[in-house]
Amino acid sequence: MKHREQLRRLPRVIVRKSIARLGPRLEQRSDGLRNTLTRGLTIFCFHEISDTPSEYQRGRKIFSSEATFAAQLVWIAARFQLISPKDLPGLGGDRTLPDAAALITFDDAWAGAFTHGLPILAAQGVPALYFINTAT
């Protein structure tokens, strides 16, 4: 049974790895592509930041390890101008957003988003918005 599941996932793994290799090459060669992909407000949504995610988080792939999250923030900051939630017009912002604005958000308020995510955000000087699910 496990072998069958691995075979079923193989095409996705191959596509994912191919895109991961191809993406940076395309981006380097095409400023137009980069400008198109980064135009407007881009919102990055994270859930859990943990090196030991729960079975639920692993199964749904809704976590980033601490090292991966730190690297993702570096990647985002190199391509976008990170904004604070207070820069959004609906939250009191009174200026035009940059062309390549990005906002980091967290959904559901998992513990690792606070215990691990906040120190990484602070170390890199990145503002973020947390959406808290009070039902949990």
JSON list of C-alpha atoms in Angstrom, two decimals:
[
{"chain": "A", "resi": 1, "resn": "MET", "atom": "CA", "xyz": [0.00, 0.00, 0.00]},
{"chain": "A", "resi": 2, "resn": "LYS", "atom": "CA", "xyz": [2.75, 2.44, 0.90]},
{"chain": "A", "resi": 3, "resn": "HIS", "atom": "CA", "xyz": [4.54, 1.72, -2.40]},
{"chain": "A", "resi": 4, "resn": "ARG", "atom": "CA", "xyz": [1.35, 2.55, -4.32]},
{"chain": "A", "resi": 5, "resn": "GLU", "atom": "CA", "xyz": [1.01, 5.86, -2.46]},
{"chain": "A", "resi": 6, "resn": "GLN", "atom": "CA", "xyz": [4.63, 6.74, -3.29]},
{"chain": "A", "resi": 7, "resn": "LEU", "atom": "CA", "xyz": [4.02, 6.00, -6.98]},
{"chain": "A", "resi": 8, "resn": "ARG", "atom": "CA", "xyz": [0.89, 8.15, -6.94]},
{"chain": "A", "resi": 9, "resn": "ARG", "atom": "CA", "xyz": [2.85, 11.09, -5.49]},
{"chain": "A", "resi": 10, "resn": "LEU", "atom": "CA", "xyz": [5.83, 10.72, -7.81]},
{"chain": "A", "resi": 11, "resn": "PRO", "atom": "CA", "xyz": [4.48, 12.94, -10.66]},
{"chain": "A", "resi": 12, "resn": "ARG", "atom": "CA", "xyz": [3.77, 15.77, -8.20]},
{"chain": "A", "resi": 13, "resn": "VAL", "atom": "CA", "xyz": [7.24, 15.48, -6.71]},
{"chain": "A", "resi": 14, "resn": "ILE", "atom": "CA", "xyz": [8.86, 15.60, -10.15]},
{"chain": "A", "resi": 15, "resn": "VAL", "atom": "CA", "xyz": [6.79, 18.64, -11.21]},
{"chain": "A", "resi": 16, "resn": "ARG", "atom": "CA", "xyz": [7.47, 20.44, -7.93]},
{"chain": "A", "resi": 17, "resn": "LYS", "atom": "CA", "xyz": [11.23, 19.87, -8.17]},
{"chain": "A", "resi": 18, "resn": "SER", "atom": "CA", "xyz": [11.30, 20.87, -11.84]},
{"chain": "A", "resi": 19, "resn": "ILE", "atom": "CA", "xyz": [9.48, 24.12, -11.13]},
{"chain": "A", "resi": 20, "resn": "ALA", "atom": "CA", "xyz": [11.78, 24.81, -8.18]},
{"chain": "A", "resi": 21, "resn": "ARG", "atom": "CA", "xyz": [14.80, 24.49, -10.50]},
{"chain": "A", "resi": 22, "resn": "LEU", "atom": "CA", "xyz": [13.27, 26.35, -13.43]},
{"chain": "A", "resi": 23, "resn": "GLY", "atom": "CA", "xyz": [11.71, 29.26, -11.51]},
{"chain": "A", "resi": 24, "resn": "PRO", "atom": "CA", "xyz": [14.92, 31.03, -10.45]},
{"chain": "A", "resi": 25, "resn": "ARG", "atom": "CA", "xyz": [16.40, 30.68, -13.94]},
{"chain": "A", "resi": 26, "resn": "LEU", "atom": "CA", "xyz": [13.34, 32.25, -15.55]},
{"chain": "A", "resi": 27, "resn": "GLU", "atom": "CA", "xyz": [13.24, 35.00, -12.98]},
{"chain": "A", "resi": 28, "resn": "GLN", "atom": "CA", "xyz": [16.90, 35.91, -13.55]},
{"chain": "A", "resi": 29, "resn": "ARG", "atom": "CA", "xyz": [16.40, 36.14, -17.29]},
{"chain": "A", "resi": 30, "resn": "SER", "atom": "CA", "xyz": [13.18, 38.08, -17.34]},
{"chain": "A", "resi": 31, "resn": "ASP", "atom": "CA", "xyz": [12.76, 41.37, -15.53]},
{"chain": "A", "resi": 32, "resn": "GLY", "atom": "CA", "xyz": [9.38, 41.67, -17.25]},
{"chain": "A", "resi": 33, "resn": "LEU", "atom": "CA", "xyz": [8.21, 38.39, -15.72]},
{"chain": "A", "resi": 34, "resn": "ARG", "atom": "CA", "xyz": [9.38, 39.47, -12.28]},
{"chain": "A", "resi": 35, "resn": "ASN", "atom": "CA", "xyz": [7.64, 42.85, -12.61]},
{"chain": "A", "resi": 36, "resn": "THR", "atom": "CA", "xyz": [4.41, 41.20, -13.72]},
{"chain": "A", "resi": 37, "resn": "LEU", "atom": "CA", "xyz": [4.46, 38.70, -10.86]},
{"chain": "A", "resi": 38, "resn": "THR", "atom": "CA", "xyz": [5.22, 41.31, -8.20]},
{"chain": "A", "resi": 39, "resn": "ARG", "atom": "CA", "xyz": [2.87, 44.11, -9.33]},
{"chain": "A", "resi": 40, "resn": "GLY", "atom": "CA", "xyz": [0.29, 45.22, -6.76]},
{"chain": "A", "resi": 41, "resn": "LEU", "atom": "CA", "xyz": [-0.19, 43.91, -3.23]},
{"chain": "A", "resi": 42, "resn": "THR", "atom": "CA", "xyz": [0.93, 40.34, -2.62]},
{"chain": "A", "resi": 43, "resn": "ILE", "atom": "CA", "xyz": [-0.11, 38.69, 0.63]},
{"chain": "A", "resi": 44, "resn": "PHE", "atom": "CA", "xyz": [1.95, 35.79, 1.95]},
{"chain": "A", "resi": 45, "resn": "CYS", "atom": "CA", "xyz": [0.01, 33.64, 4.41]},
{"chain": "A", "resi": 46, "resn": "PHE", "atom": "CA", "xyz": [1.78, 31.34, 6.84]},
{"chain": "A", "resi": 47, "resn": "HIS", "atom": "CA", "xyz": [0.33, 29.07, 9.48]},
{"chain": "A", "resi": 48, "resn": "GLU", "atom": "CA", "xyz": [2.83, 27.33, 11.72]},
{"chain": "A", "resi": 49, "resn": "ILE", "atom": "CA", "xyz": [6.56, 27.88, 12.17]},
{"chain": "A", "resi": 50, "resn": "SER", "atom": "CA", "xyz": [8.01, 24.77, 13.76]},
{"chain": "A", "resi": 51, "resn": "ASP", "atom": "CA", "xyz": [10.79, 22.24, 13.45]},
{"chain": "A", "resi": 52, "resn": "THR", "atom": "CA", "xyz": [8.46, 19.74, 15.14]},
{"chain": "A", "resi": 53, "resn": "PRO", "atom": "CA", "xyz": [5.01, 20.27, 13.58]},
{"chain": "A", "resi": 54, "resn": "SER", "atom": "CA", "xyz": [2.02, 18.21, 14.63]},
{"chain": "A", "resi": 55, "resn": "GLU", "atom": "CA", "xyz": [0.77, 15.33, 12.53]},
{"chain": "A", "resi": 56, "resn": "TYR", "atom": "CA", "xyz": [-2.13, 17.56, 11.46]},
{"chain": "A", "resi": 57, "resn": "GLN", "atom": "CA", "xyz": [0.22, 20.32, 10.26]},
{"chain": "A", "resi": 58, "resn": "ARG", "atom": "CA", "xyz": [2.52, 17.85, 8.48]},
{"chain": "A", "resi": 59, "resn": "GLY", "atom": "CA", "xyz": [-0.42, 16.13, 6.78]},
{"chain": "A", "resi": 60, "resn": "ARG", "atom": "CA", "xyz": [-1.80, 19.41, 5.46]},
{"chain": "A", "resi": 61, "resn": "LYS", "atom": "CA", "xyz": [1.62, 20.92, 4.74]},
{"chain": "A", "resi": 62, "resn": "ILE", "atom": "CA", "xyz": [0.75, 24.10, 6.63]},
{"chain": "A", "resi": 63, "resn": "PHE", "atom": "CA", "xyz": [4.05, 24.65, 8.39]},
{"chain": "A", "resi": 64, "resn": "SER", "atom": "CA", "xyz": [7.51, 25.98, 7.65]},
{"chain": "A", "resi": 65, "resn": "SER", "atom": "CA", "xyz": [10.58, 25.00, 9.60]},
{"chain": "A", "resi": 66, "resn": "GLU", "atom": "CA", "xyz": [12.35, 27.86, 11.34]},
{"chain": "A", "resi": 67, "resn": "ALA", "atom": "CA", "xyz": [15.23, 27.82, 8.82]},
{"chain": "A", "resi": 68, "resn": "THR", "atom": "CA", "xyz": [12.86, 27.64, 5.86]},
{"chain": "A", "resi": 69, "resn": "PHE", "atom": "CA", "xyz": [10.76, 30.51, 7.18]},
{"chain": "A", "resi": 70, "resn": "ALA", "atom": "CA", "xyz": [13.85, 32.69, 7.68]},
{"chain": "A", "resi": 71, "resn": "ALA", "atom": "CA", "xyz": [14.99, 31.89, 4.12]},
{"chain": "A", "resi": 72, "resn": "GLN", "atom": "CA", "xyz": [11.50, 32.58, 2.74]},
{"chain": "A", "resi": 73, "resn": "LEU", "atom": "CA", "xyz": [11.50, 36.02, 4.35]},
{"chain": "A", "resi": 74, "resn": "VAL", "atom": "CA", "xyz": [14.89, 36.81, 2.77]},
{"chain": "A", "resi": 75, "resn": "TRP", "atom": "CA", "xyz": [13.54, 35.68, -0.64]},
{"chain": "A", "resi": 76, "resn": "ILE", "atom": "CA", "xyz": [10.38, 37.76, -0.25]},
{"chain": "A", "resi": 77, "resn": "ALA", "atom": "CA", "xyz": [12.27, 40.87, 0.92]},
{"chain": "A", "resi": 78, "resn": "ALA", "atom": "CA", "xyz": [14.58, 40.65, -2.12]},
{"chain": "A", "resi": 79, "resn": "ARG", "atom": "CA", "xyz": [11.62, 40.77, -4.51]},
{"chain": "A", "resi": 80, "resn": "PHE", "atom": "CA", "xyz": [9.00, 42.87, -2.71]},
{"chain": "A", "resi": 81, "resn": "GLN", "atom": "CA", "xyz": [8.76, 45.92, -0.51]},
{"chain": "A", "resi": 82, "resn": "LEU", "atom": "CA", "xyz": [7.42, 44.63, 2.77]},
{"chain": "A", "resi": 83, "resn": "ILE", "atom": "CA", "xyz": [4.74, 46.80, 4.31]},
{"chain": "A", "resi": 84, "resn": "SER", "atom": "CA", "xyz": [3.21, 47.03, 7.75]},
{"chain": "A", "resi": 85, "resn": "PRO", "atom": "CA", "xyz": [-0.47, 46.22, 8.24]},
{"chain": "A", "resi": 86, "resn": "LYS", "atom": "CA", "xyz": [-0.84, 49.88, 9.32]},
{"chain": "A", "resi": 87, "resn": "ASP", "atom": "CA", "xyz": [0.11, 50.89, 5.74]},
{"chain": "A", "resi": 88, "resn": "LEU", "atom": "CA", "xyz": [-3.12, 49.40, 4.39]},
{"chain": "A", "resi": 89, "resn": "PRO", "atom": "CA", "xyz": [-5.78, 52.07, 3.71]},
{"chain": "A", "resi": 90, "resn": "GLY", "atom": "CA", "xyz": [-8.41, 50.07, 5.62]},
{"chain": "A", "resi": 91, "resn": "LEU", "atom": "CA", "xyz": [-6.19, 50.04, 8.71]},
{"chain": "A", "resi": 92, "resn": "GLY", "atom": "CA", "xyz": [-5.30, 53.73, 8.73]},
{"chain": "A", "resi": 93, "resn": "GLY", "atom": "CA", "xyz": [-2.68, 53.95, 5.97]},
{"chain": "A", "resi": 94, "resn": "ASP", "atom": "CA", "xyz": [-2.77, 57.24, 4.10]},
{"chain": "A", "resi": 95, "resn": "ARG", "atom": "CA", "xyz": [-0.18, 56.73, 1.38]},
{"chain": "A", "resi": 96, "resn": "THR", "atom": "CA", "xyz": [-0.14, 54.87, -1.91]},
{"chain": "A", "resi": 97, "resn": "LEU", "atom": "CA", "xyz": [1.25, 51.37, -1.59]},
{"chain": "A", "resi": 98, "resn": "PRO", "atom": "CA", "xyz": [4.48, 50.59, -3.46]},
{"chain": "A", "resi": 99, "resn": "ASP", "atom": "CA", "xyz": [4.15, 48.79, -6.81]},
{"chain": "A", "resi": 100, "resn": "ALA", "atom": "CA", "xyz": [5.60, 45.58, -5.37]},
{"chain": "A", "resi": 101, "resn": "ALA", "atom": "CA", "xyz": [4.07, 45.72, -1.89]},
{"chain": "A", "resi": 102, "resn": "ALA", "atom": "CA", "xyz": [3.92, 42.56, 0.20]},
{"chain": "A", "resi": 103, "resn": "LEU", "atom": "CA", "xyz": [2.35, 41.76, 3.54]},
{"chain": "A", "resi": 104, "resn": "ILE", "atom": "CA", "xyz": [3.26, 38.80, 5.74]},
{"chain": "A", "resi": 105, "resn": "THR", "atom": "CA", "xyz": [0.28, 37.25, 7.51]},
{"chain": "A", "resi": 106, "resn": "PHE", "atom": "CA", "xyz": [-0.37, 34.31, 9.81]},
{"chain": "A", "resi": 107, "resn": "ASP", "atom": "CA", "xyz": [-3.62, 32.39, 9.97]},
{"chain": "A", "resi": 108, "resn": "ASP", "atom": "CA", "xyz": [-5.10, 30.53, 12.96]},
{"chain": "A", "resi": 109, "resn": "ALA", "atom": "CA", "xyz": [-2.54, 31.62, 15.60]},
{"chain": "A", "resi": 110, "resn": "TRP", "atom": "CA", "xyz": [-0.60, 28.38, 15.99]},
{"chain": "A", "resi": 111, "resn": "ALA", "atom": "CA", "xyz": [1.83, 28.55, 18.92]},
{"chain": "A", "resi": 112, "resn": "GLY", "atom": "CA", "xyz": [4.96, 28.28, 16.74]},
{"chain": "A", "resi": 113, "resn": "ALA", "atom": "CA", "xyz": [3.92, 31.35, 14.76]},
{"chain": "A", "resi": 114, "resn": "PHE", "atom": "CA", "xyz": [4.46, 33.27, 18.00]},
{"chain": "A", "resi": 115, "resn": "THR", "atom": "CA", "xyz": [7.26, 31.37, 19.76]},
{"chain": "A", "resi": 116, "resn": "HIS", "atom": "CA", "xyz": [9.39, 30.86, 16.63]},
{"chain": "A", "resi": 117, "resn": "GLY", "atom": "CA", "xyz": [7.93, 33.20, 14.01]},
{"chain": "A", "resi": 118, "resn": "LEU", "atom": "CA", "xyz": [7.97, 36.44, 15.99]},
{"chain": "A", "resi": 119, "resn": "PRO", "atom": "CA", "xyz": [11.70, 36.27, 16.87]},
{"chain": "A", "resi": 120, "resn": "ILE", "atom": "CA", "xyz": [12.58, 35.57, 13.22]},
{"chain": "A", "resi": 121, "resn": "LEU", "atom": "CA", "xyz": [10.38, 38.45, 12.04]},
{"chain": "A", "resi": 122, "resn": "ALA", "atom": "CA", "xyz": [11.95, 40.77, 14.64]},
{"chain": "A", "resi": 123, "resn": "ALA", "atom": "CA", "xyz": [15.49, 39.74, 13.70]},
{"chain": "A", "resi": 124, "resn": "GLN", "atom": "CA", "xyz": [14.80, 40.60, 10.06]},
{"chain": "A", "resi": 125, "resn": "GLY", "atom": "CA", "xyz": [12.74, 43.72, 10.85]},
{"chain": "A", "resi": 126, "resn": "VAL", "atom": "CA", "xyz": [9.65, 42.36, 9.10]},
{"chain": "A", "resi": 127, "resn": "PRO", "atom": "CA", "xyz": [6.16, 43.48, 10.19]},
{"chain": "A", "resi": 128, "resn": "ALA", "atom": "CA", "xyz": [3.32, 40.97, 10.08]},
{"chain": "A", "resi": 129, "resn": "LEU", "atom": "CA", "xyz": [-0.40, 40.58, 10.65]},
{"chain": "A", "resi": 130, "resn": "TYR", "atom": "CA", "xyz": [-1.77, 37.70, 12.75]},
{"chain": "A", "resi": 131, "resn": "PHE", "atom": "CA", "xyz": [-5.34, 36.47, 12.29]},
{"chain": "A", "resi": 132, "resn": "ILE", "atom": "CA", "xyz": [-6.41, 34.77, 15.49]},
{"chain": "A", "resi": 133, "resn": "ASN", "atom": "CA", "xyz": [-8.95, 31.95, 15.54]},
{"chain": "A", "resi": 134, "resn": "THR", "atom": "CA", "xyz": [-10.49, 32.28, 18.99]},
{"chain": "A", "resi": 135, "resn": "ALA", "atom": "CA", "xyz": [-12.31, 28.96, 18.64]},
{"chain": "A", "resi": 136, "resn": "THR", "atom": "CA", "xyz": [-9.07, 27.06, 19.23]}
]
